[in-house]
Amino acid sequence: GAMGGSASLIPRDLLGEYQELTFLSKQEILLAYKRFSELLPKEERESACSVRVPKSHILTLPELRANPFQHRICHVFSTSETGDDSMSFEDFLDMLSVFSDSATSDIKSHYAFRIFDFDDDGTLDRKDLEQLVNCLTGQGEESRLSSAEMEQLIQNILEESDIDRDGTINLSEFQHVVSRSPDFASSFKIVL
Amino acid sequence: AAPVDFLQELPSCQSARRRRGGTQERRPALLGTAGGRGAVARAQQQKRAELAARPAREQPLSIAEKRTLRDSQQAETERLSRWKKWRRTSSKSLKKALSEVRGLSSYLVLWRHDMHSIEGKFGTGIQSYFSFLRFLVLLNFIVFILMFSFVTLPIIISKHGIFNSTIAYISPKNTDDNCTIYEPSGNKGLVYFYAYIKDLFSGTGFLEVTSLFYGYYTVDAVQISIMRYNLPLAYLLTTFAYLALSFLWIMKRSGEGFMQNLVHDADPFQSYCNKVFAGWDFCITDPSAAQLKQRSLQYELQMDLQEEKLKQKIAERTMKEKLRIYSLRIFINIIVIAILSGCFYSIYRVTVFSQENSNVSIRSDTRTDSTNLLVQYLPSMVITLANFIGPLIFSFLIGFEDYTPAFEIKLTLMRCVFVRLANIGVLLFSLWSQISDCGADKCKPCGYNYKLYPCWESDVGQEMYKLMMFDFLVILAVPLFVNIPRKLLVTHSSCKVIQWFGLQEFQISDNVLEIIYGQTICWIGTFFSPLLPAIATIKYFIIFYIKKVILIHTCKPAARPIRASGSNFFFLVVLLIGLILAFLPLGVSIARIPSSKACGPFRNFNTSWEVIPHTVLEFPTVLQQILFGMASEAFAVPFFMIICIIMFYFIALARAHKRVVEQLREQLVLESHDKMFLIRKITEAQR
């Protein structure tokens, strides 16, 4: 029904190109197109492929609205030149491709690193780790860990993953420790 | 000269020199000579070539950048020879076709939409329980297809004479006539309607003569046109086949988890990095579920940090304290063993009582009695009661043993698993003690108690059938009489005590042990009742929907987070234990206890296993000699020694790899010190 309608809105060669450049199957791309165009006002739905959706609209998606990393995800995948974290349809497909079932663990760990790198400096230092743990446990006052617990936790994390003992986790160390983590592939997944 | 002196001041050089006692060593990787620069350039070129070899979609770039990369890759392929071009395009089209097939087959996955909604609301931990349930449905279905097509189908074909087939009955030789008397009651005469219901629940009467039980397969061979189908051999080999299939499928599914546990010293499921970096379930879509997940993550991290402090305290215990705790633990383990023995003894007595009383009433007359059904279900009821009370007692007792919380959970779980599986073993053992009860010459001519059990395999099959039925009834009854009233009470009453009790949590480990118990019964029972896997498939199919409804409508999410991969590994390990435990009773039945002479495909053999040596004797002599040679000690002992040697080789290899990993880690630390030193020198030089 709806999928038949939107199939005519993405030209076939573009569909084939998206299939080649992402890890999504044809049905997933069409479903993504349908959900993306629902975020746009009615007049702009025809040209959904070339329009940018502001961040506030993207965050209304059920898959992202409950996610504590929603702002980081939008920031990492957005190719907007104005820095307002708005996403085009291709950015949206990129995001779904990385979070899909068939993405390689290399790609997933690369993007996970970028999402967890809150200050965008290319390494995960103590401040990044602290912000990461606060995202996991909740932002309220009573849901944060005490500073002693946070200190102990970050110490343990660095002990397990910081191989060159420089106090920060770089991309290779992160990819190494995540490759040994059995839960990563099943938890770093979004399916529409 | 100056650069070389400078390089020798590096921390790594100095430590290497200290280790070698002063001899000078040049580290080639640090030389900044022309040769080194050439090596760097070569490395860069290699990396670019590697980058181009990987397809565009595996690069961490945006779609626009991937497009330009792909175009440049295509431009490069234009320059290649025709053969390489053809190879690349054909592999690309093959990959495209495969992804189309995969996309279509994803629609065939059972319950895809249900699992997706459960995952969104409750997380991957609970979803792993449902995916385990789905795996069991598929496994049982395949086992049923196997048994049906190789064992039941030939008999059905020949009974209806399709393809010009007939059944061959060989009259038993060397057996006393008394052993072959077997008259199942079937549908004789005027029977009341509720006799059918009773028969349906206890597997006797009209069900006993159907293809559900072993007794139906009293066939020696099936003649299909010109081919002779050896049914006894097929029966035994199909039994081995379904056991092997289950074993291999479970091993394949748990492969990942095993690998991780064997190679690394630290438990990968308990590492902090696993909990922090892979801690958030990105598939959660419900904001209240996300809040609960955050709270449970906070709780888990705090518990783990506290546990670490506790471990430190444990390491600092004095001798006197250690003595006290160990003696307390020994005492509690003795209590646990006493409780278990009490359990087993009561199951034994109840089984003996049930067998004695139900046998008497079947033989005397066809008058139906509801208490008879109760007596027949007595062993199942006692086992279910023991399975329910045991875990409660264990979780109470473990509080006194003063273990770390993670270990407490594991130990309680192990004890519960043991209780559940051992109960089945005790039931079977007590059945066999009845069947092989040879006092006062009861089994003189046939080797088993032929008067009470002319067809003992059917009786064992009926016991397994009753266990499965009762298990199913309990799973249906518990939500009806416990979960739904509890939910109604909590939502409609304002009494503080009830609100404090609250809704039930979905206890994954209890539910998993329940279905593993059912599956072990199915594995053991399939030899005695070939259509049992079909009943198990339908049972698990219905259980999926029941559990889903209970989860969504009457349960609250768990306080302690459950991790998907750790749970998966645990489920499969316990399932494997159940399967291996199922090998034992089957092995004893097939190889030790004489098969019944009155019914079944093995009545012309001493034991069920004897079919195989009998068939081997009909092979050509060369093959016979080879097979007998393989079973003899002259082959087995060297084979075993070779396997041991191979195993030790792999263990030594793993240890060597571990040592190399340690050395590389140390080297990385030194490199980082070098880097820091160089940065300091550069900043000093810039000043």
XYZ file of C-alpha atoms in Angstrom, chain B residues 256-265 268 569 654 658:
14
model
C 30.660 -17.011 20.013
C 30.204 -17.139 23.759
C 32.385 -20.229 24.171
C 35.175 -18.654 22.146
C 35.241 -15.555 24.317
C 35.235 -17.470 27.570
C 38.040 -19.796 26.578
C 40.476 -17.224 25.199
C 40.304 -14.388 27.669
C 41.073 -14.636 31.350
C 33.954 -10.508 29.141
C 25.229 -17.919 26.638
C 47.062 -20.441 23.059
C 48.845 -14.917 25.282
